[in-house]
Short mmCIF file of N, CA and C in Angstrom, two decimals:
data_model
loop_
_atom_site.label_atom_id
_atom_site.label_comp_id
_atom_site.label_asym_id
_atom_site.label_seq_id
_atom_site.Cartn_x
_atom_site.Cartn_y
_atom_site.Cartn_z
N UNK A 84 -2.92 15.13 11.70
CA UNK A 84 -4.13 14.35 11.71
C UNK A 84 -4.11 13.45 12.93
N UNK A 85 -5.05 13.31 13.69
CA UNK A 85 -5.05 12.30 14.97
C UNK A 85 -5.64 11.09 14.37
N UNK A 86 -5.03 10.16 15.30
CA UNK A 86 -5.26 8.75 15.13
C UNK A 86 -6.55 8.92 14.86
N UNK A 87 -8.06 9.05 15.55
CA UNK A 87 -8.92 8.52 15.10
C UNK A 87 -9.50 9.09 13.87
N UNK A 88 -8.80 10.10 13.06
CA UNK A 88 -9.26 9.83 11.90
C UNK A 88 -8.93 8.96 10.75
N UNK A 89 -7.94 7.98 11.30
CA UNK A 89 -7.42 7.33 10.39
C UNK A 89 -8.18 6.02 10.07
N UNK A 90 -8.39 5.08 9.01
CA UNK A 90 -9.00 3.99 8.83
C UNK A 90 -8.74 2.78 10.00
N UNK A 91 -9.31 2.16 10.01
CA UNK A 91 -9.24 1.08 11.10
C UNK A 91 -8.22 0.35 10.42
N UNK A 92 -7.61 -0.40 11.12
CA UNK A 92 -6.23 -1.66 10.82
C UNK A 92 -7.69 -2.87 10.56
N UNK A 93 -6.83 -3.75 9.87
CA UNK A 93 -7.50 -4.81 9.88
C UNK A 93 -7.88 -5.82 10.77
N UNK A 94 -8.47 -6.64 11.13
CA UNK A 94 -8.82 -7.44 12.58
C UNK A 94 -7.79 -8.51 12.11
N UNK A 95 -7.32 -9.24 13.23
CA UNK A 95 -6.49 -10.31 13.08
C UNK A 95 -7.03 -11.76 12.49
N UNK A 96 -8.13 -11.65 12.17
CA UNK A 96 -8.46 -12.90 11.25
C UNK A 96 -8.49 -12.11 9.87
N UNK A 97 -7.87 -11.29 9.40
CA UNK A 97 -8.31 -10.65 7.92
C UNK A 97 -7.32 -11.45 7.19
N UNK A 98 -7.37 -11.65 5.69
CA UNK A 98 -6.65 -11.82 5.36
C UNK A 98 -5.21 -11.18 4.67
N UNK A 99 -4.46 -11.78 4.02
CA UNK A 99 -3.07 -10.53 4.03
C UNK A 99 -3.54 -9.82 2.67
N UNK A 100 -4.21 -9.75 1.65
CA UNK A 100 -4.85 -8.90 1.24
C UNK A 100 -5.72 -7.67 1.41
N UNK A 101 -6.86 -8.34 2.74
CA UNK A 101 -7.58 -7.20 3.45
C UNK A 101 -6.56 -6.50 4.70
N UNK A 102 -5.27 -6.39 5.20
CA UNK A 102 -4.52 -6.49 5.68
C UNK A 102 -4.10 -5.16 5.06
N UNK A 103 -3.06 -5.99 3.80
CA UNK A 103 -2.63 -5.22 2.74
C UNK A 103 -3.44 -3.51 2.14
N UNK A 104 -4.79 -3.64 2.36
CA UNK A 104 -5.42 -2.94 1.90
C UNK A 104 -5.78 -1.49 2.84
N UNK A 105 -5.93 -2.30 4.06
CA UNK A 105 -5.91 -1.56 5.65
C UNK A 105 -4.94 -0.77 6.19
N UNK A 106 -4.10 -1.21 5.40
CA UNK A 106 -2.35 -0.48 5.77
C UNK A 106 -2.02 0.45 4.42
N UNK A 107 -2.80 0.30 3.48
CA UNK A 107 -2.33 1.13 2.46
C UNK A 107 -3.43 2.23 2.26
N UNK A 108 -4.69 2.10 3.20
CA UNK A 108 -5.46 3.19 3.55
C UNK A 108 -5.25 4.13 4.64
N UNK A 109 -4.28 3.23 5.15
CA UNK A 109 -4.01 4.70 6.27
C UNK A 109 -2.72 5.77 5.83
N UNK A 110 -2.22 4.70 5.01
CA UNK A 110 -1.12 5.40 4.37
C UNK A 110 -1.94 6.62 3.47
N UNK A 111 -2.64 6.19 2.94
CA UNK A 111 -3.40 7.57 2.07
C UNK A 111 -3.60 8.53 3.07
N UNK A 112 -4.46 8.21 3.77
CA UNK A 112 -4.80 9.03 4.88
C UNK A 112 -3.95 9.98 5.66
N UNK A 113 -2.44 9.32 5.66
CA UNK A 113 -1.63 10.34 6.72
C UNK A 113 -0.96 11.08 5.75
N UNK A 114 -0.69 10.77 4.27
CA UNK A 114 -0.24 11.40 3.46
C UNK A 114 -1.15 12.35 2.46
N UNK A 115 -2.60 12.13 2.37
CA UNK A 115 -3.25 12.88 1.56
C UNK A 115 -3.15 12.57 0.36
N UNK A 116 -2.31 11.62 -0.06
CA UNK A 116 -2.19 11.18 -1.65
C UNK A 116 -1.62 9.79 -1.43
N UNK A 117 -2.00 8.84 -2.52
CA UNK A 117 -1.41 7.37 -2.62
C UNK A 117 -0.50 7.87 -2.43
N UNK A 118 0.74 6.89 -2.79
CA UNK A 118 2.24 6.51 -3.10
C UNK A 118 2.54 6.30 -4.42
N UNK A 119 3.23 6.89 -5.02
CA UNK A 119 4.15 6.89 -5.87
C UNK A 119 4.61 4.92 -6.49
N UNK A 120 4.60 5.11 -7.99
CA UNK A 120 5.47 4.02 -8.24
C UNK A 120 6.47 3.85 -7.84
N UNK A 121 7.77 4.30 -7.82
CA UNK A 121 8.64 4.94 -6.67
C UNK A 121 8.89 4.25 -5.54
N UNK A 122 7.62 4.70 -5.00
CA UNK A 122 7.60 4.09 -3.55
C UNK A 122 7.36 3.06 -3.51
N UNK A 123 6.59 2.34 -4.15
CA UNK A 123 6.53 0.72 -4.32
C UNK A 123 7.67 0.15 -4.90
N UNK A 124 8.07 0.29 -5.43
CA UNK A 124 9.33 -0.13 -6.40
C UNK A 124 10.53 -0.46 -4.70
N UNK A 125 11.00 0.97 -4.32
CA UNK A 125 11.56 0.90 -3.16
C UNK A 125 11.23 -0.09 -1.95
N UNK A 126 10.03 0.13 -2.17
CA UNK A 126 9.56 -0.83 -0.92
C UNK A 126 9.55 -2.52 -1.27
N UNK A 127 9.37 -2.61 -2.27
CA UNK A 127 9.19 -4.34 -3.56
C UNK A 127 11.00 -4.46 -2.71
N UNK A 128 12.11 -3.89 -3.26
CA UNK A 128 13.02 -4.05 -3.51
C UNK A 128 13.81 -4.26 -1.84
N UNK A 129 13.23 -3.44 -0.74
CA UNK A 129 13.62 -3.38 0.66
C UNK A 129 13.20 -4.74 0.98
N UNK A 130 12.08 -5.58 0.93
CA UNK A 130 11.49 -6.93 1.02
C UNK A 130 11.98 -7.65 0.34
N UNK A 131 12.80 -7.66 -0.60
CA UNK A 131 13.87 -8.78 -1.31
C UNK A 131 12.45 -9.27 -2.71
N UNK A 132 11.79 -8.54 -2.96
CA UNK A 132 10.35 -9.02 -3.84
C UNK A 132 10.77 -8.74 -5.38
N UNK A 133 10.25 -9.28 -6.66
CA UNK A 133 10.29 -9.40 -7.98
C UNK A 133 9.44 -8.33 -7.67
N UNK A 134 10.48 -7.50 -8.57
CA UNK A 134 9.40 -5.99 -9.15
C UNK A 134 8.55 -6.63 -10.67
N UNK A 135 7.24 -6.39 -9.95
CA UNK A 135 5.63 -7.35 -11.08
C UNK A 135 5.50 -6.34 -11.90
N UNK A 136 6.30 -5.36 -12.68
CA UNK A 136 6.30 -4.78 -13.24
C UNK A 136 4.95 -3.30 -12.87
N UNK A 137 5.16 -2.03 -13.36
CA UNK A 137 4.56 -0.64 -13.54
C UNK A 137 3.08 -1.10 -13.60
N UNK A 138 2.36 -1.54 -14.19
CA UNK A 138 1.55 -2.02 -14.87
C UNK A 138 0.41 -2.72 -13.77
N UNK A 139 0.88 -4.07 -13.49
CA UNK A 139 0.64 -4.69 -12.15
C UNK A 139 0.59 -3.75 -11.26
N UNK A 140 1.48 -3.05 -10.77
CA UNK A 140 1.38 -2.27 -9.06
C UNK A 140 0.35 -1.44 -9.40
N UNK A 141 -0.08 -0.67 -10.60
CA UNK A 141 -1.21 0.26 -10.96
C UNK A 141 -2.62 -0.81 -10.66
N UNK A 142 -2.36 -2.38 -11.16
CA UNK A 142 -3.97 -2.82 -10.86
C UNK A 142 -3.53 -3.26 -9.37
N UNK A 143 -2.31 -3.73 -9.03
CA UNK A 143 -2.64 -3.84 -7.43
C UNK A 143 -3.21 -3.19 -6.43
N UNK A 144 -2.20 -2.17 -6.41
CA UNK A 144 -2.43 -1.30 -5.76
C UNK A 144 -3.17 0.08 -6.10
N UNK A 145 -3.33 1.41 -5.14
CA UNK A 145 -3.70 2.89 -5.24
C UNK A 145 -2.11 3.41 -5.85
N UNK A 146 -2.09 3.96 -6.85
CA UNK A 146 -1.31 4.74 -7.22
C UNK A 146 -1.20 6.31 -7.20
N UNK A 147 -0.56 7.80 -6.62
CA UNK A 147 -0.56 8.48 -7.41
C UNK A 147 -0.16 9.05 -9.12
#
C-alpha cells in the first residue's frame, strides 16, 4: 500500500486522543485489520502502563 493511501497523521495542535486515533488508523490501514487484544496488552506493558483491563481496550480502542 503507498503512503498516500494511508489516513492523514494528526496536525500538531491535535490532541493526544485525536493523535491516538490518527495513529491507530493507519495502523488499520497498513494491516487491513485492527489489532488484537494481544497487541495492546504488549504494547500497555512495553510503555510501563496499568493493563485497564479486556473490557476498557474494547471501548477504547478498534479491536479485532
Amino acid at each position: 500500500m503507498s503512503s498516500r493511501a494511508l489516513p492523514p497523521l494528526a496536525p500538531p495542535e491535535a490532541s493526544s486522543d485525536e493523535r491516538g486515533a490518527a495513529i491507530e488508523a493507519r495502523m488499520i490501514a497498513r494491516r487491513g485489520s485492527a489489532p488484537g487484544i494481544e497487541d495492546y496488552r504488549r504494547s500497555y506493558a512495553a510503555c510501563g502502563l496499568t493493563w485497564p483491563g479486556d473490557d476498557e481496550i474494547r471501548r477504547r480502542h478498534p479491536v479485532s
